[in-house]
Every structure is written in structure tokens, then in C-alpha cells.
Amino acid sequence: MSTRISKAGRLLDRNKRLSFTFNGRNLFGFQGDTLASALLANDQVLVGRSFKYHRPRGFVSSGVDEPNALMSLGHGGNFEPNRSATTVELVDGIEAVSQNHLGSLDWDLGFINNFFAKIFPAGFYYKTFMKPRFAWKHLFEPIIRNAAGLGRAPSLPDEAAYDYFYAHVDILVIGAGMAGLLATYELAKSGLKVTLVEQKHYLGGYALSDDFEVDGVAVPKWLENIEKKLIDSDNVQIKKNFTAIGVHDHGYLIGCENLEVAEKMGRSSIRHRLWRLRTKQIVLATGAIERPLIFAGNDIPGVMLSSAALDFYKLYGVSPGDRTVVVTNNDSAYLTAINLYNAGLSVPVVIDVREESSGDLFESLRSMGIRIEYGKGIASVLGKKRVKAVELCSLTGEGSVQETIECDSVIMSGGWSSAVHLWSHCGGRLIWNDQLDTFLPDASKSPIDENGEDFIAVVGAASGSFWPSEVVQNVKQIVQKIQKKFKTSKVKSSSISIQEIKYGDSNSKYFTPEGASEKLKSKCFVDFQNDVKLSDLRLATQEGYESVEHLKRYTTLGMATDQGKLSNINGLKYLADFLGREINEVGTTTFRPPYTPISLGSIAGEARKGLFKPVRKTTLHLWHEANGASWEPVGDWRRPYAYLKKNETIEQAVSREVTNTRNALGILDASTLGKIIVSGPDAANFLDLMYTNMISTLQVGRCRYGLMCNENGFLFDDGVVVRLAEETFLCHTTTGGADRVYSWMEEWHQTEWWNKRVFIQNVTEQFTQITIAGPKSRLLLEELGGLDVSRVSLKPLDYLEGELAKIKARVFRISFSGELSFEIAVPSQFGLEFWEKCLETGSQFGISPYGTEALHVMRAEKGFIMIGDETDGTVIPQDLNLGWAVSKKKKDFIGKRAQERIFMNDPNRKTLVGLSLQNSSEKIPDGASVIIGGVDQANDNVIGHVTSTYFSPTLDKPIAMALLKDGKNLLGRSIEIPVDSEKILKAIVSEPKFYDAEGNRQND
Amino acid sequence: MLLIHCPFCKNRNETEFVYGGPVGANRPDPNLVSDEEWVDYLTMVPNPMGPVYERWWHARGCDQWFIICRDTVTHEILENPSEEP
Amino acid sequence: MKKYSAFALVKEAFNNHLGWGRAWRHAQPKKRYKVIIVGAGGHGLATAYYLGKNFGIRDVAVIEKGWLGGGNTGRNTTIIRSNYLQEESAAIYEKSRSLYETLSQELNYNIMFSPRGVMMLCQTEHELRAMKRTYYANRLFGVQTEMVSPMRMKEMIPIINTDGPRYPILGGLWQPRGGTARHDAVAWGYARAISSWGADIIENCEVTGIVREASKVASIQTTKGSIDCEKLCFVVAGSSSLLAELAGFRLPLESVALQALVSEPIKPVMDCVVMANTVHGYMSQSDKGEMVIGGGADGCNNYSQRGSFQHIEETVRALIETFPIISRLRQLRQWGGIVDMTGDRSPIISKTPVENIFLNCGWGTGGFKAIPGSGWATAELVAHGNPGKLAAPFSLARFVEGRMIDESIAAAVAH
């Protein structure tokens, strides 16, 4: 069994006992444990179930590559599924629950799948479940969906907080193993600013578990000394629990700092922090990842990587079992064997697929009297929920059993893959190295930054320098290169003497036995989590899925949560063997971010709830809020849709607001409308190009309704243009269009008509704009005092500037409601004061605020168009009977040429008309289609759609506007509006003007 | 997140800018071109796999429009606007 | 070709599945074909399929620069819907969707089309009106959709947050027969079908030149030699501009990377597809349990299939706002596809300035759902030399005439 061993456990503080639960069972661990090591110390070897066959699974690795030990942590708003126990630092009170089983972890009903495994090989679902057709959606798929998935979904919103940090970094060293620490130390010595990040909660990497000596001390001690020096160094920053997630263009790096422990201990309010780093130089010291060997039963709990076993033992003082069989293709598993043996555990045999080995470790093994079997493999591992024995066989041949060796754990090593993911993220190419049996960064095709220069250097095992003395040499070279790049004065690198352990050559065998029968192949797991077996790879290649990507997609190899860290290379090796090609020809799939999965919460950062797309607020926002506003989002703003009084429905409120404005006095916050100042000697001329109308003929002090089209001729914004002075214009835009129109003008000015002397300024937020509308609006303005707003002095479309109620104001006599109406702009800081004065003074005239819906009802009653309702990106002004606002005289304006094209003059174009219902008082539905000539051939008879529709309180009947094909010629005709399968409304086509068509009210 | 070189503000994050598309043909005199020529001007822009001249606008910055040459595969910036536009 | 069925699977189980043959032959180019289709993605393979099925044209080669289905067919979010606003769009997407319904049976390859329903959220009054307009238009054109209330939506999608706070949900447009399919399987299924009747699929074969005789193309040069053809059809999405240049004409396209991501798998929490256009994000759950997430396209034109992180940030924020429970899930994978965009964001299925070259491109962000319909319409165009009713509105000439097919009012960005 797995137990705690007192001799080892470098990271543990045995004085601090921590309690936690697994599947409800109370367990204990120590400060410094990971959840994985603590579970293993409690002999919890079975920790999960596989995705497809629900096979029992145990720990394979001790790090981020762990595919099996996924569990759910916490509960309620802190619940988190699919957490790999090897990456969770133990704290008091963790509640862990295993996943993906029906019934208990030990007795999983889902295991029944395993009995059907033969019928369910890779891609079986492509070949069946097709009949009867509806059964896929209603029977087969639901079964598959419920069986799939790993953990449960959280049921409550996340309670935690996340944030972003930004930093500029000269040199970022990723990975604090021996290479990373040494590189940081050497770079820092030459005065460079270095940031060192490490994904684990401790520094040292695999070297911390190693047995060699440096400068006469054991390597862990030596690393500790370097760490101390770095901590004292002013130009070094060290971040633990920090995973470099992705390298992006131009030296941009996303990193995720895991603050879960600090959060749980109350030292941090943040759970995960996403770092956005702009680096000048990245040094990858990401090490290597050990690969499993493939043999039948290699997924049975108790089979783990030799590096994991060594980590568990050295760092956490946990044994993998009492009797451990070792199987390997290289010497690194020897080190683990030696350590286990020295801990007093039994190592009955080391099975080595090589013919022989030399080197120091071999010598040690031999001197200890440990049995080594060369040229042998494992035919099968026996056991169900735990390893019971292994069957020894010859490497060649089809796996006939030579001997059954009892054991309770198996450690394996199939060689090492350099962790080159980050190199690949941003375009770096990889190249297979046969001798080292791994992909390495191809220096001739490295990721480049904005200047076309390399910005990533790779050191240590990630670059193929696996041995300590190589690492020292390699770091030296890279440091010199970087010193040169940063032009620092040369500092001699430290001389380091390594008392190295000599390793023998590894070989590239990845499965045993070589002639495995089909039966064995169907128990040889390549991807543990997704249950991809050697037999699946065989089937896929047999069926022609022999591009790497096809293989991967067909079998789901490497698509598990470890993203193929353990499985990809073995799969590739199989493919290369099958095709009889070199791995380099077969290729690898490109690594994409994230290196390890990161929480969606961390990606979103602080931008949630109130900070998610913050609301733009006018100066009157708070007043609206306090006075019953029912909000409507418009662009980034919120505008009052209507102001609700007690016991009033929205419809009643809108109706009241319309009636009050039509009969007495209404007031509207129009501040969100865009306001753009265009000034300069060529301003008039420039605006002639921007608008379809002639703007240059506008008199100072006058207003004109203008239209803007794009170069395709389509209408995209409208608003009133005011000539404030000879060379100064104020252009109003729609609420949503302010930024768009501003950038539109800037773009044309800077990129096409740069010789025009104009200056464009977006002053939208500088002014509070208030509409006073209704027959009593002039009375109110007169009462406010300060400006002569009489019929004679302020005619329709006139503009005046002065003081109203002692506040500096611009008054425009323009109307979107059809009533006598004034729009008044006051500097923002006086907005609320002016608004309140209007309300106070206006109370004698029955003033009442109205919202956007009342505004829309009134404009529709008048037949005024609304951008976004009457337009949809395919409408030209002529369609909306606005041909009068399109100049025929101007030689050029934006949209003019496009409007001359064939389809723009097609008589069949849809034009704007009004609709009046016959015999019905209900509102015509929004967006309804309009047909003529009966519904039988409905789609041939469709002539258009309803663009705006309201119930008009003024006329006490429904009104609507529609865009209909050849609408002009339909005036007076009857059309149909199908509402649902039974109901068809009938309406008469009219001019789109329902109220005061002559405009007497607004022109009063 | 590209690093875009604004002639006034130097290197800034891509998110401060608005992309203005590849540099196409000059706007022809609308009175002198056929429908086809006009639509050519409107729709045909270079779309190469490799270096392309393109327009950027420092919208959340100094408001300057400028042209850079960028490789559409590697994102290398091959040409930056001169410092004094 | 061995027929796929449950029976065959069981039978093969006793034979360790050694009896299954190749899904499609790996062909070497012949000297000449009646039709060469460049691009073995979904659209290209579907074109070949319907050329054979509807027009009996089986002397066809589909050539592919990389691996079959390796472009956007294998890099999308697998959404299928046809609730488009404009008549022309609705027609081709609905044709496509209805072909998807029976495609598994037709191809004898389970592409896992699952009409799990597509919900498009309305989060502003304006969007609500646009969706209602789409609903009424869809009704008349035979696309089954309905408007649902926020309350009903909450019942259908319990994990959705309908009351904002930033953009409360005002309603939704629901297409019950929209859904998802297994993207790779669509390409593989078509490939298997056309290969079985003798069409050649030639992977790892890049077009390097196009040889013209007068106004026609005579042959193409490839990395696997020169091949003659009677008709040539480009179906290469993001690389269309590059091929057109080889053929001597230009296209109104820009290529952009579109990104998507998936979370780690979890047990089923959401059955349908949800699209939130106001906040720019959409999400569904795959059969494997991964939440499949998509959003906007990259800021600038590019051919680097890696995309930039800031767009992912925006998409994820939008979706956490809509589905607060996903915050603690983790992002597992992200990828980008190069999509080709036209000025009106609608596709091109068209004749070209070269007499016997035909074109299918410009699907922008919405290509996957269109595969069968697009193949159907393109096959008709190639076979007859002139577009049928489905393809006609999507000609190159529409730009000159100003007949844009603009869907932006109904789907601000996402497809």
C-alpha cells in the first residue's frame, strides 16, 4: 500500500496537520502536501473513473499533466469540477469528491461500458445510431451526453473575485527548475531586470528530487542557495503559482497566478489573477514531461510515471506501494528504483526494454542486487482497482507470459518530451530529434516579434539539454546571447562544478511487447482520460485517418484535459511506425494556448456585474432613477423608456406622456444624442461631402436636417446640423451613432480630404441637451427668461445662443415630436440645475418628463424615420421619401455614386408607406411581413415588412409604417398582414403621416 | 495583442487602435467612373498572405490615422510611419 | 464499401474490427478530370457529392493543400440554423438545414446532426424588433421559428441569467430545428461517399499555377503535377484571394481569423445553442460535455491561425454575464480559423471572369451551417454553367448592382 515514509518529504512541515475530506471520508495531510500526495499517503490509490469506459484510475503523474485524478472541490458558489488533485496545494478543510461514476467510485455502474468496449472502439458512433432518424436526438444522444462530461456543472454563480495585472518585463524566465534558476541568477548578475515565474508552489522543479551534487553540495541545497540569492537581488522578481498560459504576438504573454491558497487563508481577496505581460525577451526553462510506456493494463491504479513516484517520495514522503515493479526505456526510472529501495521498499524487478544499459545508476542497481531484466516487457498488468502483479514477457514476440511477478505498484518511464508548448504558440516550429527522442525548438524558425527578431530563448531540458552539466553550458550560452542583445557589460558566468551521475543511452521503444496481439492492444492505453487504446489507433489508421489531425479527431487522442501532454508523442510514434515515415514527416499538431486550462473567471477578470460594459450616464441619470424611470439600453447608455407613476403600467405611462406633451408640456433628456463640432475655413465644404444635403448654403443661426450615407449609398445616420458661425457647425447624430459619425468624419478628413482645413471635435458629453416640447413650451422658455424666443425671433429651424434662467444655453427650434419644440443645450455642469428649473417653472403649465417610447410614438405619428427601425443597412434615403434631402446639385458626396447604380433605381425597391388598420384597434405586430394577393402563395406575395408600429394615443388607433415594394403605387390599396396561422390583419396603405401632416403645430 | 507604433505615441497596445483595412485604390472621381470601376474601388482591397500596407487609427489615443506595413502571417511590422506625419 | 450499422459493428467486434476499410481512398491525380474542385473542406466535398448525386458527374477530383476538412470545417462551433432575415439567405440556409436533417442516413455516416434548437437572445428593444421581423419573415418562407418570452426561456435554459443586470433579456428567437452536428464527420462522411463512387480525393496537393487558354482554364499545376480539367471550382474559403490571383482575377474579400474555445467537459447543463448578439458571444454544449464558445473576429486581417487573446476576453466576459455558473469552468482549448469576409457579410457562389472557373467563398463566420446547401447550389452552378435559384442572388454581380444581402440587422456579428 501507499504510505507516508518518515525519511523523505522535503516540502512537508510535519508539525502542521491539515484535515480534508475525500468522498466524505475525513483524512489528514501535512502542510506542504498537494491534494494528490495527501490522498496517496492515505492509500487512496483509486481516485477517478475514465471518460468512456469508466475504468478505475489512479495517479499517473504528480503535475499538470495528470489525466486521471480529476475531482470536484468545494460546494455552492465555490464548487469547482475537474480539478486535477496534483495541482491543488493542500489547505485545511478541502472537500474533494471523485467524478464520473454512477454509484460510488468503488462500485461504478458505468463500468458496464467496459464490457461493451469491443463494440465501442474509436469512432463507433460514426457508424451507428442512424436509424430510426429521430432516435439520435431523442435516445442515443441523450445517453451519450449523460455518460460523457466529467464533473458536474456548478449550480451557483461564482463567489470568487478575479483581476488583471499588467506589467512590462525585460526578461521573463518561465520555469524555475535548475535551468530557470541558474539563467535567472546569471542574467540578474549582469544587471538585467528579470522576472522568474514557476507554475508550482515551490522552486526547483525535478532537480529538487534528484540526487546529484553541485559544487560539493546536494542539488536541493544548492538550488536553495540560488533562490536565497535571487530573493535578495533587487532586479529579480519571483512569482510562484504562476503559469505562463500563452505566448502571443509581439512579446505579449498571458499568465495566470493561482492565489487559491492565499484566498482560502484570507490573505487575498482574489482567486486567480491574470497577468498580461509585455516582454522584451522570454527564456523558456519549462523542462520536460515524462511519457508513459504503453502496455496492457497500464491504466490500472498503481501504475504511475517514475518521475511522479520520485516526486511523491522525495517531496512528500509518500511511497507508491510496498512492492514496485519498474518498467522503462531509459535510466531515469533507475533513480526512482534506487530511492525506493533505499527507503526500505521492495523492488522485485526492473524491466528494461533496452538490450543493456551502462552508467552510474545501472552500477548502483546492480550493487544493490536489484534484479534487472533487459530486452523484456510487460505482457499485462493484473488487477482491477489496484495493481496486483505484472506478467513479464519478452519484448519481441506477442507477449506470452514468462513469469508473473506480484507487486502493488508499477512505475514506468517511456522517455521524456521537452515542454515546448510555449515555443509553438506564436509560430515557432518544432523539429523531432531522434537521438533525444523528443521534439525540440527549431532555432531556424523561431517566433518573431514586431521587429522580426527572435524573442524566445530556450534553456535546459526544454531545449534538449537534459543533463546537469549540459544545462550549465547551455545556460551560459543563452545568457551570453541575451547579454549581447541587451548590450550589458559582460559579466563572467559563475564556474559551477557538477558531480554528475552518468546516465546510459535511452531508446525509443514506446510499447511492449512489440508483437502485441489484438487482445493486448485493446488494453494498452495511450490516452488515459479519453480511453484511447493502441487498438483504436490501429483502427483509425486502418480506416485511413492517418494525418495527425485526423487521427486525433477520430480517436480523441490528446483531446483530454491534459491536452495530450502524456499521449501525443506516443500517438505520433505509432503513426510514424504505421506509415513507415519519420516523425518529422508525419508532423505534430500545433500547440495552442492555454498551456494548462485556466478558469473562465480569470479570463473575464474584474469585468463582471457592474463593471461589465459600464453604463454611460447623462448628467440627469440619477434624477431619472429617482423619478421612476424604466430603463432602456441604447448604445452604451441607458435612457428612460418611460417614467412610471404609482400603479401605472408602462403602456399607461407612455400614453400619459404622449398626451401630456401633445396637450401641454413635455420635457425630455436628449443628452445622449451625438454632438460634433466641425470648424475651420473648409468646414462647410467638408460637410457637403459628408451629408447628402447641401450644408454650405445653410445660414449662420439656422438648422437643417441632414442625412449621412456610406459609400454604398445606404443611409446610416441622421441629425440636425446647425451653423453656429461662418466656419463652425454643430452636427447632431443619433445616440448610437455619435462615436461612429465622429470616427467617420475623422477618417475621411485624415485619409481622403486631408487638405481641407477643418477641425472635428466630439462634444457629446460636454452638453446636457433637453427637449421642451408641447404647445406651452414657448411659455415656459419665456418664463425662464433671458432670451427672446418669440415667433418672430426664433422661427422654425432657427438657433439662438444666450442665457436662459441665467444659465448659458443654446436654443434650437427643432422638433422630432411634431409639437412646438425647443432643444436646449447647456454646459453639462449646469444640466441638472437647468432641468430642475424647467420642472419647477413648468409645473404651472403641467410639465411632465417623457421617455424614449413616448418620443417614438410621437415621431411615428408624424412619420419621421428612426435610424435602425426604418433603416437596416440596405435602405437609401430615396426609399424613405427623403429624396428631398439628397442634393442633386453637388458633384460629389459620400454615397452619391453608389446611389446611381442599377438596383438603387429599380422601381421594385421598397419604399416607406403608412398603414392603417381596417376594423381593428389592436397594434400591428413589430416587424410583421406584409403580403398582397392572399396568403396561399405567401412567400411569392411578400412585398415588405412593418418597420414601426405603435398604438397612437393621440389618434386613438394603431398606426404603422412599412417598407413595401413599389410602395408609392400602393397608396390606397388594401394589404394583408398575417399574424399567425389563423389571424390576418387587413390594412390600407397610406402616406406615412398620421398627424398634423401640414406641420402647423411645430411651425406655430 | 499586437504592438502598434503610432507616430505620436510610439508603441501602444492594439486595443487602443481601430483597424482601417488594407490600403486600397485611391478614391476615383465619382463622375468619371463606370459602376464596375466604382464597385472595384469600394470592394477590391489587397488581401495577401504576407506584407500588406494597411491603415490604423489611434482612436483611444491621439486620433491619428496612419499607415503601416504588416505581415499578415507573422504579424511582423515591416514599416512604421515616420515620426513626423 | 462496407456499410456502417450497429450490426456490422457487433460483427466486427468479433474480428477485432480488422475488417473496416479506408473511409476514403487516398488518390493520386489522374491526367484529366471533368471537374476539379480545389479545397477538400465541407463545401468542396459537398459540391463534389451533389455533382455526383444530382447531376451524375463523378469524374471529379477534389484537391486539398493540407488534410481533408482541416480548414474552417474543422475549426468552427458546429452551429446549424437558418433563421436568417433576408429571403435569399433564409432560402439557402434552410435548404442546407433540411439536408442536414437526413444527411447521416443519406451518407451512411453518423454526422450527429442534432436539432437541439437555437436560441437567439434579444437584449435591447431594437434587437427584439429585428428578431420579430426575422420571425415573421421566417414564417412565410417556411423556416420554423418562434418568439419566446424570458420566462419560457428560463425554463428551457435554466442556467441563463435573464435579468441582466446590464442587458436584461427581453425575449428570444427560437429555432427548434436548428442545432449542431459533428463538424469533422460532415467532411469525412461526404469524402467517404464520393470516394466510393470513384471521385478522387487528393490531399497534400497544393495548386501552384493555373494555365489559361484564351478566356478559359485548361489545366492546373499542382505540387503533384499538372492536371487538365473541363471545369474548375474554387472552394477554399480564406485562401480564395490567393487562388483568384493565380487565375488572374481579384475578389472582394478580406481574410480574418475567427476564434473559438472550449471548456473542460462537464455533465449536461444546456441542451440548446444560445447566441447573444448584443454582448457578442455564443455557446453550446458538445456531446462530449465541453462548452463550445465563439465570439467576434480578430481586429485586423490576417492568416495566422492563432488569433489574439483580447477577443477571447471579451467573449468570455459576455458569456459569464449571460451564464454566471461558467465562471469556475476552465478554458481547455482555443483555436482560430481564417474566414473570408465580403462587404455585405454574405457569401459568393458565382461565375467568375474566367469562363469555366466557378467560385464558392465568402461564407465569413457562417460557413459550417451552409455546407450541404452550399454544395447543392454550387454543384448546380458548375453542372449547368449558370446559377440556379439558390445561388443566383449570391453572384459577384450583386456588388456592382448594389443588391447587397445584408444580415447585420439580425445578427450583429456572430453567425
XYZ file of C-alpha atoms in Angstrom, chain A residues 434-780:
347
model
C 15.722 11.053 -32.935
C 18.638 10.798 -30.606
C 16.937 12.579 -27.747
C 13.571 11.096 -28.673
C 11.690 14.381 -28.372
C 10.521 17.438 -30.266
C 12.843 20.376 -29.855
C 12.507 24.030 -30.805
C 13.786 24.624 -34.318
C 16.064 27.617 -33.939
C 15.856 28.335 -37.658
C 12.134 29.048 -37.396
C 11.672 30.806 -34.131
C 8.783 33.036 -33.078
C 9.438 36.618 -34.090
C 8.355 39.886 -32.589
C 7.183 43.090 -34.246
C 10.684 43.806 -35.493
C 11.099 40.396 -36.993
C 13.536 39.391 -34.293
C 13.584 36.278 -32.131
C 12.219 36.884 -28.688
C 12.212 33.428 -27.175
C 15.290 31.561 -25.974
C 15.066 28.048 -24.651
C 17.279 26.506 -21.973
C 17.566 23.253 -20.123
C 15.526 20.163 -20.821
C 13.088 22.200 -22.910
C 15.925 22.722 -25.366
C 17.173 19.154 -25.137
C 19.852 19.742 -22.511
C 18.809 17.019 -20.130
C 21.955 16.560 -18.062
C 23.097 18.981 -15.369
C 26.446 19.733 -16.981
C 24.732 20.367 -20.309
C 22.306 22.686 -18.556
C 25.167 24.718 -17.145
C 26.793 25.036 -20.573
C 23.521 25.768 -22.274
C 22.544 28.468 -19.782
C 25.940 30.075 -20.228
C 25.498 30.347 -23.989
C 21.958 31.677 -23.808
C 22.890 34.204 -21.151
C 25.727 35.486 -23.317
C 23.367 35.858 -26.259
C 20.901 37.810 -24.179
C 23.608 39.991 -22.687
C 24.592 40.851 -26.217
C 21.022 41.642 -27.217
C 20.605 43.926 -24.219
C 24.116 45.308 -24.632
C 25.040 44.782 -20.998
C 28.577 44.689 -19.839
C 29.850 41.157 -19.881
C 29.885 39.517 -16.519
C 31.677 36.271 -16.253
C 29.348 33.422 -15.519
C 29.905 31.505 -12.337
C 32.018 28.454 -12.586
C 29.983 25.508 -11.476
C 31.218 22.031 -10.905
C 28.745 19.228 -11.253
C 29.286 15.848 -9.675
C 27.189 14.318 -12.320
C 25.564 10.955 -12.370
C 26.323 9.272 -15.656
C 23.262 8.019 -17.489
C 23.115 5.321 -20.134
C 21.533 5.810 -23.538
C 17.798 5.624 -23.765
C 15.907 4.054 -26.615
C 12.734 4.992 -28.364
C 10.528 1.949 -27.762
C 7.146 3.074 -26.579
C 5.116 -0.098 -26.219
C 5.579 -3.667 -25.145
C 5.519 -6.347 -26.363
C 6.336 -5.477 -29.934
C 4.067 -8.103 -31.431
C 1.183 -7.491 -29.055
C -1.921 -9.398 -30.011
C -5.139 -7.552 -30.760
C -6.412 -8.634 -27.396
C -3.489 -6.990 -25.622
C -3.685 -3.902 -27.836
C -7.221 -3.338 -26.678
C -5.914 -2.959 -23.131
C -2.955 -0.734 -23.984
C -3.908 2.800 -23.134
C -2.369 5.741 -24.964
C -4.660 8.490 -23.712
C -5.802 7.602 -20.232
C -8.578 10.080 -19.696
C -10.249 9.592 -23.063
C -9.694 5.845 -23.087
C -7.796 5.801 -26.364
C -6.063 2.469 -26.798
C -3.499 1.147 -29.173
C -6.275 -0.809 -30.879
C -8.075 2.476 -31.537
C -5.022 3.974 -33.197
C -4.718 0.854 -35.273
C -8.363 1.043 -36.323
C -8.123 4.726 -37.220
C -5.043 4.285 -39.365
C -6.538 1.200 -40.954
C -9.529 3.315 -41.934
C -7.294 5.961 -43.459
C -7.395 8.565 -40.704
C -3.677 8.884 -40.979
C -2.995 12.571 -40.906
C -2.104 13.521 -37.332
C -5.149 15.712 -37.105
C -7.464 13.019 -38.438
C -6.064 10.505 -36.013
C -6.525 12.905 -33.170
C -10.027 13.928 -34.123
C -11.192 10.418 -34.953
C -9.917 8.792 -31.777
C -9.998 11.868 -29.458
C -6.334 11.195 -28.701
C -4.838 14.174 -26.922
C -8.168 15.978 -26.591
C -8.460 15.330 -22.858
C -7.920 17.930 -20.178
C -4.172 17.347 -20.208
C -4.264 18.274 -23.898
C -2.129 15.336 -24.879
C 0.829 16.175 -22.659
C 1.255 12.492 -21.935
C -0.262 10.926 -25.010
C 0.517 12.951 -28.121
C 4.062 11.796 -28.723
C 3.231 8.142 -28.234
C 0.376 8.539 -30.701
C 2.708 10.186 -33.180
C 5.249 7.444 -32.806
C 2.571 4.906 -33.578
C 1.525 6.842 -36.642
C 5.082 7.196 -37.891
C 5.625 3.460 -37.425
C 2.410 2.687 -39.237
C 3.234 4.920 -42.170
C 6.872 3.917 -42.189
C 7.881 7.544 -42.101
C 9.983 9.779 -39.923
C 8.144 11.660 -37.209
C 9.242 14.912 -38.814
C 7.358 13.963 -41.958
C 4.303 12.937 -40.022
C 4.315 16.241 -38.202
C 2.906 17.342 -34.924
C -0.290 19.127 -34.134
C 0.327 22.740 -33.315
C 0.222 23.604 -29.652
C -2.257 26.339 -28.865
C -2.842 28.259 -25.682
C -3.653 27.653 -22.921
C -0.700 25.594 -21.716
C -2.864 24.381 -18.890
C -6.582 25.101 -18.562
C -7.414 28.382 -16.827
C -10.657 29.468 -15.247
C -13.053 31.410 -17.407
C -13.414 33.695 -14.390
C -9.783 34.707 -14.668
C -10.208 35.468 -18.348
C -13.127 37.744 -17.603
C -11.228 39.424 -14.773
C -12.976 42.255 -12.986
C -15.234 42.995 -15.912
C -18.348 41.464 -14.479
C -21.574 42.708 -12.988
C -21.282 46.490 -12.622
C -18.006 46.590 -14.491
C -19.233 44.572 -17.441
C -19.725 47.151 -20.176
C -20.144 50.069 -17.765
C -23.199 52.226 -18.342
C -22.652 55.706 -19.709
C -24.708 58.135 -17.712
C -26.022 61.542 -18.612
C -25.916 64.299 -16.038
C -29.590 63.630 -15.395
C -29.249 59.867 -14.907
C -29.682 59.969 -11.156
C -32.704 62.207 -11.435
C -34.346 59.764 -13.811
C -33.565 56.921 -11.477
C -35.136 58.715 -8.562
C -38.231 59.544 -10.562
C -39.472 56.206 -11.726
C -37.556 55.722 -14.947
C -37.994 52.362 -16.613
C -34.698 51.958 -18.430
C -33.898 51.013 -21.971
C -30.308 50.276 -23.058
C -29.387 52.465 -26.018
C -25.805 52.115 -27.186
C -23.660 52.338 -24.076
C -26.252 54.487 -22.383
C -29.446 53.851 -20.615
C -32.357 56.098 -21.401
C -35.696 56.332 -19.607
C -38.191 54.346 -21.660
C -40.989 55.898 -19.625
C -41.463 57.335 -16.134
C -43.766 55.146 -14.142
C -46.126 56.592 -11.602
C -47.663 54.573 -8.850
C -49.954 51.788 -10.061
C -49.264 52.605 -13.668
C -48.395 50.126 -16.409
C -45.750 51.029 -18.947
C -48.392 51.409 -21.646
C -50.385 53.762 -19.456
C -47.299 55.790 -18.689
C -46.361 56.125 -22.356
C -49.893 57.102 -23.258
C -49.987 59.705 -20.488
C -46.630 61.142 -21.520
C -47.674 61.465 -25.164
C -50.977 63.071 -24.311
C -49.414 65.480 -21.878
C -46.796 66.563 -24.380
C -49.321 66.961 -27.170
C -51.705 68.930 -24.971
C -49.480 70.781 -22.546
C -45.778 70.428 -21.999
C -43.237 67.639 -22.057
C -39.552 67.561 -21.218
C -37.012 65.013 -22.455
C -33.385 64.270 -21.708
C -31.840 64.241 -25.186
C -28.238 64.449 -23.957
C -27.263 61.119 -25.463
C -27.628 62.499 -28.976
C -24.231 62.909 -30.566
C -22.839 66.427 -30.860
C -19.916 67.009 -33.106
C -18.328 70.366 -33.810
C -16.826 70.786 -37.254
C -14.967 74.044 -37.689
C -12.462 75.653 -39.973
C -12.300 77.516 -43.267
C -13.312 74.395 -45.214
C -15.920 73.135 -42.764
C -18.919 73.890 -44.978
C -17.261 72.328 -47.953
C -16.251 69.257 -45.958
C -19.756 68.746 -44.617
C -21.134 68.957 -48.153
C -19.179 65.759 -48.764
C -20.285 64.114 -45.531
C -24.002 64.799 -45.836
C -26.293 64.065 -48.733
C -27.757 67.561 -48.326
C -26.210 70.860 -49.245
C -24.790 72.164 -45.999
C -22.748 75.054 -47.366
C -25.874 77.075 -48.146
C -27.035 76.955 -44.550
C -27.202 80.438 -42.989
C -25.489 81.182 -39.719
C -28.056 80.722 -36.966
C -30.053 78.152 -38.906
C -30.581 74.398 -38.576
C -31.026 71.750 -41.239
C -31.963 68.076 -41.049
C -29.118 66.135 -42.652
C -28.568 62.554 -43.792
C -25.386 60.542 -43.915
C -24.815 57.606 -46.210
C -21.931 55.236 -46.598
C -20.049 54.720 -49.848
C -22.514 52.011 -50.799
C -25.240 54.638 -50.702
C -27.021 53.246 -47.673
C -28.348 55.580 -45.005
C -26.637 55.155 -41.645
C -27.237 58.273 -39.599
C -29.312 61.420 -39.458
C -29.470 64.532 -37.375
C -29.774 68.269 -37.332
C -26.824 70.363 -38.482
C -26.545 73.857 -37.043
C -24.352 76.613 -38.397
C -23.091 78.212 -35.217
C -20.813 80.615 -37.065
C -19.500 81.114 -40.556
C -16.862 78.450 -40.062
C -18.373 76.427 -37.239
C -21.021 73.748 -37.467
C -22.645 71.629 -34.820
C -23.665 68.220 -36.156
C -26.193 66.238 -34.181
C -26.185 62.479 -34.589
C -28.260 59.597 -33.297
C -27.468 58.271 -29.826
C -25.803 55.124 -31.081
C -24.153 56.955 -33.951
C -22.156 59.612 -32.115
C -18.871 57.749 -31.973
C -19.398 56.211 -35.372
C -20.066 59.538 -37.074
C -17.184 61.180 -35.310
C -14.759 58.482 -36.430
C -16.312 58.519 -39.895
C -15.575 62.219 -40.254
C -12.084 61.901 -38.811
C -11.285 59.065 -41.155
C -12.438 60.906 -44.248
C -10.707 64.037 -43.182
C -7.402 62.410 -42.360
C -7.268 59.824 -45.104
C -9.042 61.309 -48.113
C -9.622 65.017 -47.779
C -6.676 65.907 -45.565
C -6.126 69.166 -47.426
C -9.415 70.503 -46.142
C -8.828 72.821 -43.234
C -11.268 71.526 -40.662
C -11.162 70.520 -37.044
C -13.549 67.900 -35.751
C -14.452 67.518 -32.137
C -16.830 65.179 -30.389
C -18.527 67.264 -27.680
C -21.357 64.862 -26.915
C -20.706 64.778 -23.189
C -19.962 68.481 -22.842
C -23.602 69.410 -23.047
C -26.817 68.404 -21.437
C -29.432 68.604 -24.127
C -33.030 68.998 -23.108
C -36.093 68.987 -25.322
C -39.016 71.145 -24.301
C -41.992 70.142 -26.395
C -45.674 70.906 -26.442
C -47.977 73.809 -27.102
C -46.864 75.502 -23.878
C -43.157 75.160 -24.474
C -42.709 78.757 -25.580
C -44.449 79.919 -22.439
C -42.011 78.005 -20.335
